[in-house]
Coordinates of C-alpha atoms and ligand atoms in Angstrom, one line a residue:
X854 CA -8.8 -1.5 -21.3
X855 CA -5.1 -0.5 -20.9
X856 CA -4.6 0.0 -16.9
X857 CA -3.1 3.1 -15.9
X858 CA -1.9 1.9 -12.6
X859 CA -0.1 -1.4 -12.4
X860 CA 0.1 -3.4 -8.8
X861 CA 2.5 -5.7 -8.4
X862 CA 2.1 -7.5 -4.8
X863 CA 0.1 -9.4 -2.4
X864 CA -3.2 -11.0 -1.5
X865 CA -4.2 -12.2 1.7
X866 CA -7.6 -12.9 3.3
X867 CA -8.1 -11.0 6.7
X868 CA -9.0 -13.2 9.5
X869 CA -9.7 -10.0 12.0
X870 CA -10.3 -10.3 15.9
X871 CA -12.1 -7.4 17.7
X872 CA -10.4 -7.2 21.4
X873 CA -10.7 -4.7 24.0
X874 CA -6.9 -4.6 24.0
X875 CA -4.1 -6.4 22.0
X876 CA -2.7 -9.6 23.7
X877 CA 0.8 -9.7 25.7
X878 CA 3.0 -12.8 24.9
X879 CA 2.0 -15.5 25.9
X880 CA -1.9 -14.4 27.0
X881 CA -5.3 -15.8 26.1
X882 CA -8.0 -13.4 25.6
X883 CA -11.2 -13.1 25.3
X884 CA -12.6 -10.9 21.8
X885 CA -15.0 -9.4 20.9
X886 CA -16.1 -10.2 17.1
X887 CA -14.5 -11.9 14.3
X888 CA -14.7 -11.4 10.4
X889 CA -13.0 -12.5 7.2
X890 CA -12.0 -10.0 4.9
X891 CA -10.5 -9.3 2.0
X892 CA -7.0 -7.6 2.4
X893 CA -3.0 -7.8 1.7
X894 CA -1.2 -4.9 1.1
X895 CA -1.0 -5.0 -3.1
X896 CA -4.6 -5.7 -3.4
X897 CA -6.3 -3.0 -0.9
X898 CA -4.0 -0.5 -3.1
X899 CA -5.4 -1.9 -6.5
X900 CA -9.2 -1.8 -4.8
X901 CA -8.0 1.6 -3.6
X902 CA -6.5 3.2 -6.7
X903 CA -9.6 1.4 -8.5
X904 CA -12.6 3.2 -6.2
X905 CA -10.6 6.5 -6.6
X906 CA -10.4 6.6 -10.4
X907 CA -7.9 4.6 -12.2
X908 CA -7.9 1.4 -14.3
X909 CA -6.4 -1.2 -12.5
X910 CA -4.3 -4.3 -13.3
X911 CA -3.0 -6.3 -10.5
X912 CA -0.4 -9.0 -10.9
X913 CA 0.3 -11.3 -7.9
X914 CA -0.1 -14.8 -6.9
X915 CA -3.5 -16.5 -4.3
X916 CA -3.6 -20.2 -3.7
X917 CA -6.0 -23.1 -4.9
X918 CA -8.0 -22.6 -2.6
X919 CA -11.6 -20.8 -1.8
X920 CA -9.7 -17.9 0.0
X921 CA -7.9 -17.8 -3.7
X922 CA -10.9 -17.7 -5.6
X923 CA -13.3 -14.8 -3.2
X924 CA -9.7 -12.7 -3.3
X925 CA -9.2 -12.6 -7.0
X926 CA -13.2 -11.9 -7.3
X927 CA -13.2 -9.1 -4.5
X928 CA -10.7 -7.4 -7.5
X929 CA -12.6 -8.2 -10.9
X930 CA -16.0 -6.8 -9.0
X931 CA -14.5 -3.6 -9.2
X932 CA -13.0 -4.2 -12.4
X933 CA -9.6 -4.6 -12.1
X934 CA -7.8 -6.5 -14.5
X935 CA -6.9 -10.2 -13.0
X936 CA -4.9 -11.9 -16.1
X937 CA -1.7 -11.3 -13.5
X938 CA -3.1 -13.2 -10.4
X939 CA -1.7 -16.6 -11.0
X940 CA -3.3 -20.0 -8.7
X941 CA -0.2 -21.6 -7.3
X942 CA -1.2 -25.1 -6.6
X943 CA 0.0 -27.0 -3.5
X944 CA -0.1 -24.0 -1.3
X945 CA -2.3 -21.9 0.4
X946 CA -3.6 -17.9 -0.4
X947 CA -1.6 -15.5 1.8
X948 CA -3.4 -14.9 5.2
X949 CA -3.3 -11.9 7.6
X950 CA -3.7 -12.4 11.5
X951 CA -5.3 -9.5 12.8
X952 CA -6.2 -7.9 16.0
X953 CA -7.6 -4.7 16.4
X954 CA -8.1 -2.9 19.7
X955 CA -10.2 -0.5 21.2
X956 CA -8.6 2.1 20.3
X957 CA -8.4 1.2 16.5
X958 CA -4.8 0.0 16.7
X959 CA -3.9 -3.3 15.1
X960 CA -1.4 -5.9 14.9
X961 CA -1.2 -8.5 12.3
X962 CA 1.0 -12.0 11.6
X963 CA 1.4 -12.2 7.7
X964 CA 1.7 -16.4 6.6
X965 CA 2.2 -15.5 2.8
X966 CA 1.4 -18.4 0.7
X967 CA 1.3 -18.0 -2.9
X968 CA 2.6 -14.4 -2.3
X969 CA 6.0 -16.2 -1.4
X970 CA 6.3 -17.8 -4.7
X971 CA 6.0 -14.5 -7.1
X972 CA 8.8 -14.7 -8.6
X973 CA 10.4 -12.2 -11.2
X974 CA 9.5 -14.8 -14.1
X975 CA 5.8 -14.0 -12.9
X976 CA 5.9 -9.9 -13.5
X977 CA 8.0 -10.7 -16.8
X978 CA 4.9 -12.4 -17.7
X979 CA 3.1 -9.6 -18.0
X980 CA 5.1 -7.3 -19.1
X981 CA 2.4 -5.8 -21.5
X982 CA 0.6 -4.6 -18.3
X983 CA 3.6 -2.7 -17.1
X984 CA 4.7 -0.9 -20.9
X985 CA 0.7 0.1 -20.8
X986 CA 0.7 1.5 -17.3
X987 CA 1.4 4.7 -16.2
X988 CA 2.1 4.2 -12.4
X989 CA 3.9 0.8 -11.5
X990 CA 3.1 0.2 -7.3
X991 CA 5.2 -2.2 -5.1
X992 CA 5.4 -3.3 -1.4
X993 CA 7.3 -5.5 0.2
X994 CA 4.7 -8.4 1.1
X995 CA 6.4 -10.2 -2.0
X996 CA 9.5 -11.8 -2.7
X997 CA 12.6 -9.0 -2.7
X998 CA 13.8 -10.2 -5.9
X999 CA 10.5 -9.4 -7.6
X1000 CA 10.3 -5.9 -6.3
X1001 CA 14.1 -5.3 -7.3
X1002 CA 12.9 -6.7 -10.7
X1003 CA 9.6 -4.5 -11.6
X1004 CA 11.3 -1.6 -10.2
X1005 CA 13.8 -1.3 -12.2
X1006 CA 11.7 -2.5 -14.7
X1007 CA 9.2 0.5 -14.0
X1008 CA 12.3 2.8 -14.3
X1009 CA 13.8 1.3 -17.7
X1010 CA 10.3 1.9 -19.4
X1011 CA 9.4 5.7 -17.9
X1012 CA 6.8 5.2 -16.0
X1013 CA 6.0 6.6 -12.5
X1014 CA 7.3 4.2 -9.7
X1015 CA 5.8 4.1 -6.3
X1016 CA 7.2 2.0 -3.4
X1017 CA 5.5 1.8 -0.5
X1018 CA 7.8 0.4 1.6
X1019 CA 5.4 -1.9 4.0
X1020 CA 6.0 -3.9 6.1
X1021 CA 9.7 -2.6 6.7
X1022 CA 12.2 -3.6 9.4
X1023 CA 15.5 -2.6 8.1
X1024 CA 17.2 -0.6 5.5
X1025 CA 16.7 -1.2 1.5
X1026 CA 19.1 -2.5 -1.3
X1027 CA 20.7 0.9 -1.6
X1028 CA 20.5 0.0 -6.0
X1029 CA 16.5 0.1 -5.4
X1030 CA 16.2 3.8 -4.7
X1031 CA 17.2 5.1 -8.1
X1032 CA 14.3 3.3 -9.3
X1033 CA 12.4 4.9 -7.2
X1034 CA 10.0 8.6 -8.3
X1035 CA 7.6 8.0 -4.8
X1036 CA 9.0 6.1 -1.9
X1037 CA 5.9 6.3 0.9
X1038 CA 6.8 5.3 3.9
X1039 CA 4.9 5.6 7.7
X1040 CA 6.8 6.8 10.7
X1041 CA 8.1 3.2 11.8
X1042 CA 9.1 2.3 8.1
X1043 CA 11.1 5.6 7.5
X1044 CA 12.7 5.2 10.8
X1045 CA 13.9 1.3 9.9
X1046 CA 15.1 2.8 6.0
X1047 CA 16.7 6.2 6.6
X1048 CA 18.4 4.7 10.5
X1049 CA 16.8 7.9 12.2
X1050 CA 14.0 8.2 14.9
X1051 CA 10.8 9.8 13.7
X1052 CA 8.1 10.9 15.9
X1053 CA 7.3 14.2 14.7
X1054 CA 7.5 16.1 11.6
X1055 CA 10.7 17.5 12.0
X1056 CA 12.5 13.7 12.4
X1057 CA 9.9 13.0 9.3
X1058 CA 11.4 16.0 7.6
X1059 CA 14.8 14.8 8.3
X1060 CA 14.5 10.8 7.4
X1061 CA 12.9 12.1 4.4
X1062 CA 15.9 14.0 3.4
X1063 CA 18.2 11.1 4.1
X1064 CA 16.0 9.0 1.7
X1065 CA 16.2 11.3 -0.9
X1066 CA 20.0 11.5 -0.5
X1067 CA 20.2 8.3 -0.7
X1068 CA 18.8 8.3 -4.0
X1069 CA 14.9 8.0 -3.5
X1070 CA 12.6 11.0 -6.4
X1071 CA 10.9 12.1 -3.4
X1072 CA 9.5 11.0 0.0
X1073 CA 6.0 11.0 1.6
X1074 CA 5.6 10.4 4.4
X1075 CA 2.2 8.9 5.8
X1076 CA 2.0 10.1 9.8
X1077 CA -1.6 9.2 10.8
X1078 CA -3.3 11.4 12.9
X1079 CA -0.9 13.9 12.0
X1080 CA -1.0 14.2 7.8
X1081 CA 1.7 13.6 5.6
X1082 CA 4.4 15.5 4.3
X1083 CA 6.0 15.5 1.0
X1084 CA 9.8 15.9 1.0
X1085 CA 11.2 17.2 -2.2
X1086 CA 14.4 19.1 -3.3
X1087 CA 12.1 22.5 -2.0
X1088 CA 10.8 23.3 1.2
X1089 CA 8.8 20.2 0.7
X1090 CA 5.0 20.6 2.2
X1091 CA 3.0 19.6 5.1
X1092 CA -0.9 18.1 4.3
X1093 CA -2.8 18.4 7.7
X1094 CA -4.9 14.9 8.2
X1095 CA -8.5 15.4 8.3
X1096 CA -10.4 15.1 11.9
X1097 CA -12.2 11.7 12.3
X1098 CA -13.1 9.7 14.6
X1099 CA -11.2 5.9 13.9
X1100 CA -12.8 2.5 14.4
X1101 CA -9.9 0.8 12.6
X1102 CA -6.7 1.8 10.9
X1103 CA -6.0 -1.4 8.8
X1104 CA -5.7 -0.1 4.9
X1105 CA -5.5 3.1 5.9
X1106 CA -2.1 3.7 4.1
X1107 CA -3.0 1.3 1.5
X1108 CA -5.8 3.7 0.8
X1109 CA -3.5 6.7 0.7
X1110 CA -1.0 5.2 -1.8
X1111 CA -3.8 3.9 -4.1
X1112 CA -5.7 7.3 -4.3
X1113 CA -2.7 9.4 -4.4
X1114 CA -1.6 6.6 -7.4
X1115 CA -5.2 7.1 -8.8
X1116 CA -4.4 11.1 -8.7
X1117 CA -1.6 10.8 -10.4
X1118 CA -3.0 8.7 -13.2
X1119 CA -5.8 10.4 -13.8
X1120 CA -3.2 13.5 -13.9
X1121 CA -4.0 15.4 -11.0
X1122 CA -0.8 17.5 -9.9
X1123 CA 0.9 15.9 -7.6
X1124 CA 0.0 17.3 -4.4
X1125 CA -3.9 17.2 -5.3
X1126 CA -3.1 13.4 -5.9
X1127 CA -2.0 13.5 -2.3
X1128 CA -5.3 15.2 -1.1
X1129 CA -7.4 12.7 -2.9
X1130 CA -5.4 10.2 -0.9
X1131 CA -5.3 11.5 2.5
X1132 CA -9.1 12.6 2.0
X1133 CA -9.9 8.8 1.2
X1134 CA -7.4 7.0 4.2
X1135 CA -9.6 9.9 6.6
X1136 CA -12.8 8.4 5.3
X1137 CA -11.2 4.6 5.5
X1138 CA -10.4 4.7 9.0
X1139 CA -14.3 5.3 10.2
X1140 CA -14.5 1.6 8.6
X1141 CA -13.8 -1.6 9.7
X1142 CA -11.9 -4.0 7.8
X1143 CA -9.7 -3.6 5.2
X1144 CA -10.9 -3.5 1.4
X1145 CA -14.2 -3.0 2.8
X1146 CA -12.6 -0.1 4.4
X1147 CA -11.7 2.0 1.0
X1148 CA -14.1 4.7 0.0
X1149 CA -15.5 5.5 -4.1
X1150 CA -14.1 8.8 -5.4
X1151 CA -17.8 10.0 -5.0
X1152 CA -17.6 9.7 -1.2
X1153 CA -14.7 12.1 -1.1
X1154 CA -16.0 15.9 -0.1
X1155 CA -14.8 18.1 -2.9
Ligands
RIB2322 O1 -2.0 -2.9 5.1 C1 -3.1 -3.7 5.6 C2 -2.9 -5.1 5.2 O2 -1.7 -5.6 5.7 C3 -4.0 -6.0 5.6 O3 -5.0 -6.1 4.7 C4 -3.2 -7.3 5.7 O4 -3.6 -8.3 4.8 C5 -1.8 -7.0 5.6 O5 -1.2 -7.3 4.5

């Protein structure tokens, strides 16, 4: 099987806390429920862009451990192609802290583990994968020199390159946005990149614009409750977000960028790509969890 879409990132188990409310520093509070799931950023796009449509080859790094084994066999069940997930011995598989509150909002403490230690040497490996793929996907739960590497790497051999840009605190290497056909950002992460407040679509409209200028193909940006919109060099376009009713937001963007690089893949145009995306983050946030969270392309209303 040649994978069309090619994820290069992280793989963490969930350890998720149910509370009624998030904690304040330095506070002990009682939950409500506990589970283990499995999540990190790379892989709920790979399970994401795999449900929706695509084949799938992830490359990253778990730990020798048993979190490292039930991560890289929550992928091959849905038949993604593992021969890029390395075992790093000595350390432990990348971990996410999470508590969700009652109103579906989360917070979560990443300890990364063998996510730490994929290096650039580790993509090169498997740079069969990438020549074969169409769409190349990055985040930023990975070392920085490894996401510099595969996208420019992405960019050199033609393919489509998508960074989301999660989790984000600051600006990006200026050099990376060249490389870049799909930079995806949520409100918080376009506001840290472009150095402008966003609450609205408006401020979306304008960080967007900034990114581009900066160098970025074009923008999405992911707004929740309230859509996303596309920034191009037109007028750009608004997506409405479907009405549901959330129980938990964790992997909802994952679940966007891995449908809308599904879409793309299986050559939708690209703003039905973005429907097929938005349709499955809707459906994604009725659901707890994260991987467990990401609908089948057959759940999607036409
Ligand atoms: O985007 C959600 C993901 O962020 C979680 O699955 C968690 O592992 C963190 O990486």
């Amino acid at each position: 099987m040649n994978a069309k879409v090619v994820v290069v990132g992280s793989l963490n188990m969930d350890l998720v806390a149910r509370a009624q409310r998030l904690p304040r520093g330095g506070e002990t509070l009682a939950g409500e429920s506990f589970f283990t799931v499995p999540g990190g950023k790379g892989a709920n796009q790979a399970v994401a862009a795999a449900r929706l449509g695509a084949s799938v080859a992830m490359v990253g790094n778990v730990g020798d451990d048993a979190y490292g084994q039930q991560l890289r066999r929550a992928l091959e069940v849905e038949g993604i192609d593992c021969q890029g997930v390395g075992v790093c011995s000595g350390v432990s598989s990348g971990v996410a802290l999470i508590v969700v509150d009652a109103a579906s909002q989360n917070a979560i403490v990443i300890i990364p583990g063998g996510n730490g230690l994929l290096g650039p040497e580790s993509v090169r490996r498997f740079d069969s994968l990438l020549q074969q793929a169409e769409v190349i996907i990055c985040q930023l739960e990975v070392p920085t020199a490894t996401v510099a590497w595969t996208l420019a790497r992405g960019r050199e051999l033609g393919k489509k390159v998508i960074l989301n840009p999660a989790p984000a605190s600051g600006p990006l290497p200026v050099e990376w946005f060249a490389h870049i056909d799909y930079l995806i950002p949520n409100e918080s992460e376009a506001e840290a990149l472009a150095g402008l407040p966003v609450n609205d679509l408006d401020s979306a409209r304008r960080a967007g614009r900034r990114l581009r200028k900066m160098g970025a193909g074009k923008v999405i940006v992911t707004l929740g409750a309230q859509g996303a919109l596309l920034v191009d060099d037109g007028e750009g376009r608004h997506f409405p977000a479907p009405e549901v009713e959330a129980v938990d937001t964790t992997a909802a963007g994952d679940t966007f960028v891995g449908g809308f690089a599904a879409g793309l893949a299986r050559g939708l145009p690209e703003e039905q790509a973005i429907i097929v995306g938005q349709r499955a983050a809707a459906l994604s946030v009725t659901r707890a969890g994260a991987q467990p969270s990401i609908p089948y392309l057959r759940e999607l209303t036409p």
